[in-house]
Structures are given as structure tokens and as C-alpha cells.
Coordinates of C-alpha atoms in Angstrom, one line a residue:
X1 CA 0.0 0.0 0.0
X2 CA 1.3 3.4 -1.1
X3 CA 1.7 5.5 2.1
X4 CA -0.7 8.3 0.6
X5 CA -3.6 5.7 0.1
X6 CA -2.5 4.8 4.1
X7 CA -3.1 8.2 5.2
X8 CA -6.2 9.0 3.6
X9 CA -7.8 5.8 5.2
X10 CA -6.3 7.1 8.3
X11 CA -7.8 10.4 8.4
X12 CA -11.1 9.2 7.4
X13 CA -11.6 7.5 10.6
X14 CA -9.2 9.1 13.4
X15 CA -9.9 12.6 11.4
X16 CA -7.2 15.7 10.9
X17 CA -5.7 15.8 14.5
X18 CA -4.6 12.7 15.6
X19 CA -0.7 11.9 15.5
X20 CA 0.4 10.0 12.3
X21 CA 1.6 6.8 13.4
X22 CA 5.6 5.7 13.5
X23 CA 6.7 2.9 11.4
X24 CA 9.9 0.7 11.7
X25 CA 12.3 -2.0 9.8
X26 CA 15.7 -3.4 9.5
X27 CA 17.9 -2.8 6.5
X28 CA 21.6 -3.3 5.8
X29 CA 22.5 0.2 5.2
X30 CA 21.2 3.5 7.2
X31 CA 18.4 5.2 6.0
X32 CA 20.2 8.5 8.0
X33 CA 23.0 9.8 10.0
X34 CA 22.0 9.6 13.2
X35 CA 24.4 11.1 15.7
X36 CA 25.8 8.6 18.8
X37 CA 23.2 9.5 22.2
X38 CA 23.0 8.1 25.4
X39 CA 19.8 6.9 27.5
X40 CA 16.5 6.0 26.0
X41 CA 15.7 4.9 22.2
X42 CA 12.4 7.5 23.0
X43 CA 14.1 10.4 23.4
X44 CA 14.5 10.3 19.8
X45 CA 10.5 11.0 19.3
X46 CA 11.2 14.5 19.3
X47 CA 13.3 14.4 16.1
X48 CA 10.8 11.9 15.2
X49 CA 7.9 13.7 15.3
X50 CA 9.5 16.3 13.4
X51 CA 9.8 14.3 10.1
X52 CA 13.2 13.0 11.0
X53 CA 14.3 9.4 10.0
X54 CA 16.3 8.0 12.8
X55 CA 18.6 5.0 12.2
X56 CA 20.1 2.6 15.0
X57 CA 22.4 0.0 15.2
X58 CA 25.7 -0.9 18.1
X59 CA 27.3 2.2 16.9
X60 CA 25.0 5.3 18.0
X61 CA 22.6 3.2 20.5
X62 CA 24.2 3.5 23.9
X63 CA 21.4 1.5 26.0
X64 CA 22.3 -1.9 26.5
X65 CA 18.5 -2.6 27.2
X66 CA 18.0 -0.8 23.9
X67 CA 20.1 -2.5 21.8
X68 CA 18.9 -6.0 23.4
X69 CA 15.3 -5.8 22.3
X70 CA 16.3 -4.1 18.8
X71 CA 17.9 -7.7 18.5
X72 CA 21.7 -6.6 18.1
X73 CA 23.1 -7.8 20.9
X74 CA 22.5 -10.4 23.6
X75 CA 20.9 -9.4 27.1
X76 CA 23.6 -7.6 29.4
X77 CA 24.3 -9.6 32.2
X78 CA 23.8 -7.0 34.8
X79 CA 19.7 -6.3 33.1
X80 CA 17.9 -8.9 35.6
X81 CA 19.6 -7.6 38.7
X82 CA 19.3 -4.0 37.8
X83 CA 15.7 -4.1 36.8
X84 CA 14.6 -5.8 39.9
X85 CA 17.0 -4.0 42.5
X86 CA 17.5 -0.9 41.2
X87 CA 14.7 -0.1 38.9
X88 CA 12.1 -1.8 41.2
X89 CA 9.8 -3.4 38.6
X90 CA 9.8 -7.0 39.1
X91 CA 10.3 -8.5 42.6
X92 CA 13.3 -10.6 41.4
X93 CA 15.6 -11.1 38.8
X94 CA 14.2 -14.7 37.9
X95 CA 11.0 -13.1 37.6
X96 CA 13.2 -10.6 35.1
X97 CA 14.5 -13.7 32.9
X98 CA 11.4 -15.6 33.1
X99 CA 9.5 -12.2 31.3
X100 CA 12.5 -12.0 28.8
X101 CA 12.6 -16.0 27.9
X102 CA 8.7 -15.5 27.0
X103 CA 9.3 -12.8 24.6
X104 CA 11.5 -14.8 22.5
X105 CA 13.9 -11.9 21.5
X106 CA 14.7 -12.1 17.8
X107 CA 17.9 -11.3 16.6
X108 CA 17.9 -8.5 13.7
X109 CA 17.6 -9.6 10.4
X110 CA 19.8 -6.7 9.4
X111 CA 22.8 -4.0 10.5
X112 CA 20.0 -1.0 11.2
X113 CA 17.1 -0.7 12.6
X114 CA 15.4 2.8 11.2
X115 CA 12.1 4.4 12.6
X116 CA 10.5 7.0 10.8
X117 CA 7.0 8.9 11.0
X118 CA 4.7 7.4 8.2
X119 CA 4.7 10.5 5.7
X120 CA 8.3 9.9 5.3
X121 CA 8.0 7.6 2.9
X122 CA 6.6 6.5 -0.5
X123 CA 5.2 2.8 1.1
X124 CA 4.3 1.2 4.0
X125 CA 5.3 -2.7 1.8
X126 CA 8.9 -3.0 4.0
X127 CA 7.8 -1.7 7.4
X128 CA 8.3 -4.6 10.2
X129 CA 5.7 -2.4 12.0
X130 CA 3.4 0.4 13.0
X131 CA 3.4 2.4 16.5
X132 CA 0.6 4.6 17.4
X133 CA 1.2 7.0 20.0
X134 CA -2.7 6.9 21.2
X135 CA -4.8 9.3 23.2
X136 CA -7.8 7.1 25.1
X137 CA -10.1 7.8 22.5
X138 CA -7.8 6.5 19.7
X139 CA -6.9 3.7 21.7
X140 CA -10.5 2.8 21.8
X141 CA -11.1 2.9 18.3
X142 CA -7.7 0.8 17.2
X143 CA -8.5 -1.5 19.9
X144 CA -12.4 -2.1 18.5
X145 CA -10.4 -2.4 15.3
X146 CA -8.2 -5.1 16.2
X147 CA -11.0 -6.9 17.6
X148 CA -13.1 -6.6 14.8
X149 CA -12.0 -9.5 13.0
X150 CA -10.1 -11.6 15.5
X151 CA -12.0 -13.2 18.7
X152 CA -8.4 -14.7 19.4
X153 CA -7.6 -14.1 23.5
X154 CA -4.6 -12.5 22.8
X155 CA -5.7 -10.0 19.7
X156 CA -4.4 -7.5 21.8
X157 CA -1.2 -8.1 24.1
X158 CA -0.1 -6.2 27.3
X159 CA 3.2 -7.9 28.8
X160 CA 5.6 -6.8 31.3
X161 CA 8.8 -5.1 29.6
X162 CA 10.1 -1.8 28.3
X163 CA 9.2 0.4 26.1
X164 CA 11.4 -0.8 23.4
X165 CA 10.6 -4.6 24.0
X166 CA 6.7 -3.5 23.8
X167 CA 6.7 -1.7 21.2
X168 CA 9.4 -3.0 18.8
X169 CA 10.7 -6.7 20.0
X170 CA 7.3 -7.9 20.4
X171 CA 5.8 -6.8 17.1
X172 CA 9.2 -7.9 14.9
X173 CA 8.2 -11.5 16.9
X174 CA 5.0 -11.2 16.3
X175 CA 5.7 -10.2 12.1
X176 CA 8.4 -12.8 11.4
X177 CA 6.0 -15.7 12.5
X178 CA 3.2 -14.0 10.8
X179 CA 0.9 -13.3 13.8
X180 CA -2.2 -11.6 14.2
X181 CA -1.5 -9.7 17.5
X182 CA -1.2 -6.6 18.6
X183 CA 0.1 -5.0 21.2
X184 CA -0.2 -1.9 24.1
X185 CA 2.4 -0.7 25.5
X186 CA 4.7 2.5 26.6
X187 CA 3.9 1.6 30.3
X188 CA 7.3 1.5 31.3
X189 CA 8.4 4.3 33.7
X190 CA 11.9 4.7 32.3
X191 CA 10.3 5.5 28.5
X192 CA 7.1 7.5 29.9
X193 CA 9.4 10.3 30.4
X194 CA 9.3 11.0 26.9
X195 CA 5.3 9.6 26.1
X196 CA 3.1 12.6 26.4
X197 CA 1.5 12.1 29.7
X198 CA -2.1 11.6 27.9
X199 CA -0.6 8.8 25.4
X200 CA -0.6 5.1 25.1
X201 CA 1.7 3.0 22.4
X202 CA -0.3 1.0 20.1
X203 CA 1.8 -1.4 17.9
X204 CA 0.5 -3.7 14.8
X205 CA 3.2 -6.0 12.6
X206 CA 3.1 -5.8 9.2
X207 CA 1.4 -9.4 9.4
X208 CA -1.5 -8.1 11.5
X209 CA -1.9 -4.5 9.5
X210 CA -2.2 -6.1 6.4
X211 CA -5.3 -8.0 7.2
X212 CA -6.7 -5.3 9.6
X213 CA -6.5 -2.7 6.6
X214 CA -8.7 -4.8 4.5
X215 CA -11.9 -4.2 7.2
X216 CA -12.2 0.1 7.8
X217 CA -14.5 0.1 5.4
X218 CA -17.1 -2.2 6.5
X219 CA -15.7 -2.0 10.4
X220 CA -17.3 0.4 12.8
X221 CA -14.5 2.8 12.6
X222 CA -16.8 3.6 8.8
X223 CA -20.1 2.5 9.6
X224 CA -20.9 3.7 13.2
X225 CA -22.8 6.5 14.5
X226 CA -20.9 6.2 18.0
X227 CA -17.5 6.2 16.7
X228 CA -18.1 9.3 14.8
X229 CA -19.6 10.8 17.8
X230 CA -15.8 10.1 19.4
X231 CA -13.7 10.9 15.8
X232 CA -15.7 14.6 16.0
X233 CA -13.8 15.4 19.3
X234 CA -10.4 13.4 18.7

């Protein structure tokens, strides 16, 4: 799908103010320069959210965390220990491991991982996946979207982990084995710092977007009275 077609179909149901959505994938050489920073990979929504293409890979991505879940490296040993006794968000580090072993961390298919908004390129055809940054209301309506079509229990997926793991190691799982679930996320403290306080993540693999494209027209988010009550104050 061309990423004009994309938009207009986006506009039509979340209407003129909501954020265009972030898309991601992996490629052997960088789509930009991006300069070496330190801390998290969501400080770089700001450059983001400006129109700027951001490209990672071992050589600008500090966080070890980070670079973990974008699949270049393996886990730092020190990750359990410090997320349970320093950051405080899982009783033990077994409890850390055990969360990381279910997310079955897939190593990068290629050198760089770039993120970009959607308008920044010609097609959405070689995106691993799409992140909403969602208000409640838009939340509701993507979530009624997902669930449109799929009566599967896990349609839509909250786990434990960061904000990179929710958001991008999760859906590149999700894409390669050509799944059909999505996933909320951003609730991580350490990334909310740089979430608008009023904002959710909402992330679909390629896998699930292409079949979830097929139904706005004939889904609520086109047909109902209620949801256009909701798009007329997004």
C-alpha cells in the first residue's frame, strides 16, 4: 500500500488531529545519520515527530537494554539484577529472565534498525511495524479495530517489559512468525518520560496490519454512529 492511500484511510476514521503513526524496519545500510546518544531509544521521538528518519544500530545506540530488544546484541548480564534491585519493577531477577525468555527476542535480520513517521516515505510494503502513540479515544477505536475480526484471546497483548521490547521486540516477533496480535504498551516508567503524559503506544506487525487494513470500510471505525460521535472530538 502506497503511504498516501494509508493516510487518507487514516484520516477518514481518526480525522485531521490525531498523530500519524511511527513505522519501523531493518535494513543493511542507514536510511540517515544519526548522531551517537546516550539513554533511551524514546528520546528520539522529538526528532521523530518532526519528520526525521532516525537510524540505529551498536554504533549510536548507547542502552544496552535498547540495543537487546532491537535484537543486536544479547541481554547484558547485569539487566535482571538491575531491573529488579534498582529499577524496582519486578520483585526478582528470575522473575526478570522468566518475562525476557517468554518474549523470545529475535535477533535483527539486518545492521539498522530505522524508525521513521509514516509520511516519510513512499510505502508502507517493508515496514516490520506500525506504533501509534494513542490518546484514550484513539486507543478505543484501534483496539475495536483489532477486535473486529479476530475473537483470538490474545488480539491484543499487554506484557511486562520496556518500552522498546513492547513496542518494537514484540511486534518484529510477532511479524516474522506471521501473527495476528497486537500490542499496548509504553507503560514503562523509564520511557514514559518521553510519552506525552495523555498517550498510550499501540503497535500492529506488518502481518496483522495487512489483514486489519482490509476491514475500515465495512468495520465500525466507517459504519458507526458512536464512533463518529468520538472521531468529531479526537
Amino acid at each position: 500500500m502506497t503511504t498516501q492511500v494509508f493516510i487518507k484511510l487514516f484520516r477518514d476514521v481518526f480525522g485531521e488531529n490525531a498523530d500519524l503513526p511511527i513505522v519501523y524496519n531493518y535494513t543493511d545500510e542507514p536510511m540517515a545519520d544519526t548522531p551517537k546518544f546516550g539513554g533511551c531509544i524514546f528520546k528520539k521521538l522529538v526528532e521523530i515527530n518532526r519528520g526525521e528518519i532516525v537510524s540505529l544500530n551498536t554504533s549510536n545506540l548507547q542502552c544496552g537494554g535498547g540495543r537487546f530488544y532491537a535484537g543486536f546484541t544479547d541481554m547484558p548480564e547485569r539487566v535482571p539484577n538491575f531491573v529488579s534491585a534498582t529499577e524496582h519493577y519486578k520483585q526478582t531477577a528470575d522473575q526478570v529472565l522468566q518475562s525476557v525468555r517468554q518474549m523470545n527476542i529475535q535477533r535483527a535480520p539486518a545492521e539498522w534498525l530505522n524508525i521513521w513517521r509514516v509520511d516519510q516515505s513512499e510505502t508502507i510494503d517493508d515496514i516490520e511495524g506500525m506504533i501509534f502513540l494513542a490518546t484514550p479515544d484513539e486507543l478505543s477505536g484501534l483496539c475495536g479495530w483489532a477486535f473486529y475480526d479476530n475473537s483470538d484471546p490474545k488480539a491484543i497483548v499487554t506484557a511486562f517489559g520496556s518500552g522498546c521490547s513492547a513496542m518494537f521486540a514484540n511486534v518484529t516477533t510477532e511479524n516474522r512468525r506471521g501473527g495476528q496480535s497486537c500490542f499496548i504498551g509504553l507503560f514503562d516508567p523509564s520511557a514514559r518520560a518521553f510519552i506525552d503524559k495523555d498517550k498510550l503506544g499501540f503497535a500492529i506487525p506488518k502481518s496483522r496490519l495487512d489483514t486489519m487494513l482490509l476491514t475500515v470500510k465495512e468495520s465500525f471505525l466507517s459504519q458507526s454512529n458512536a464512533w463518529a460521535k468520538i472521531k468529531d472530538r479526537l
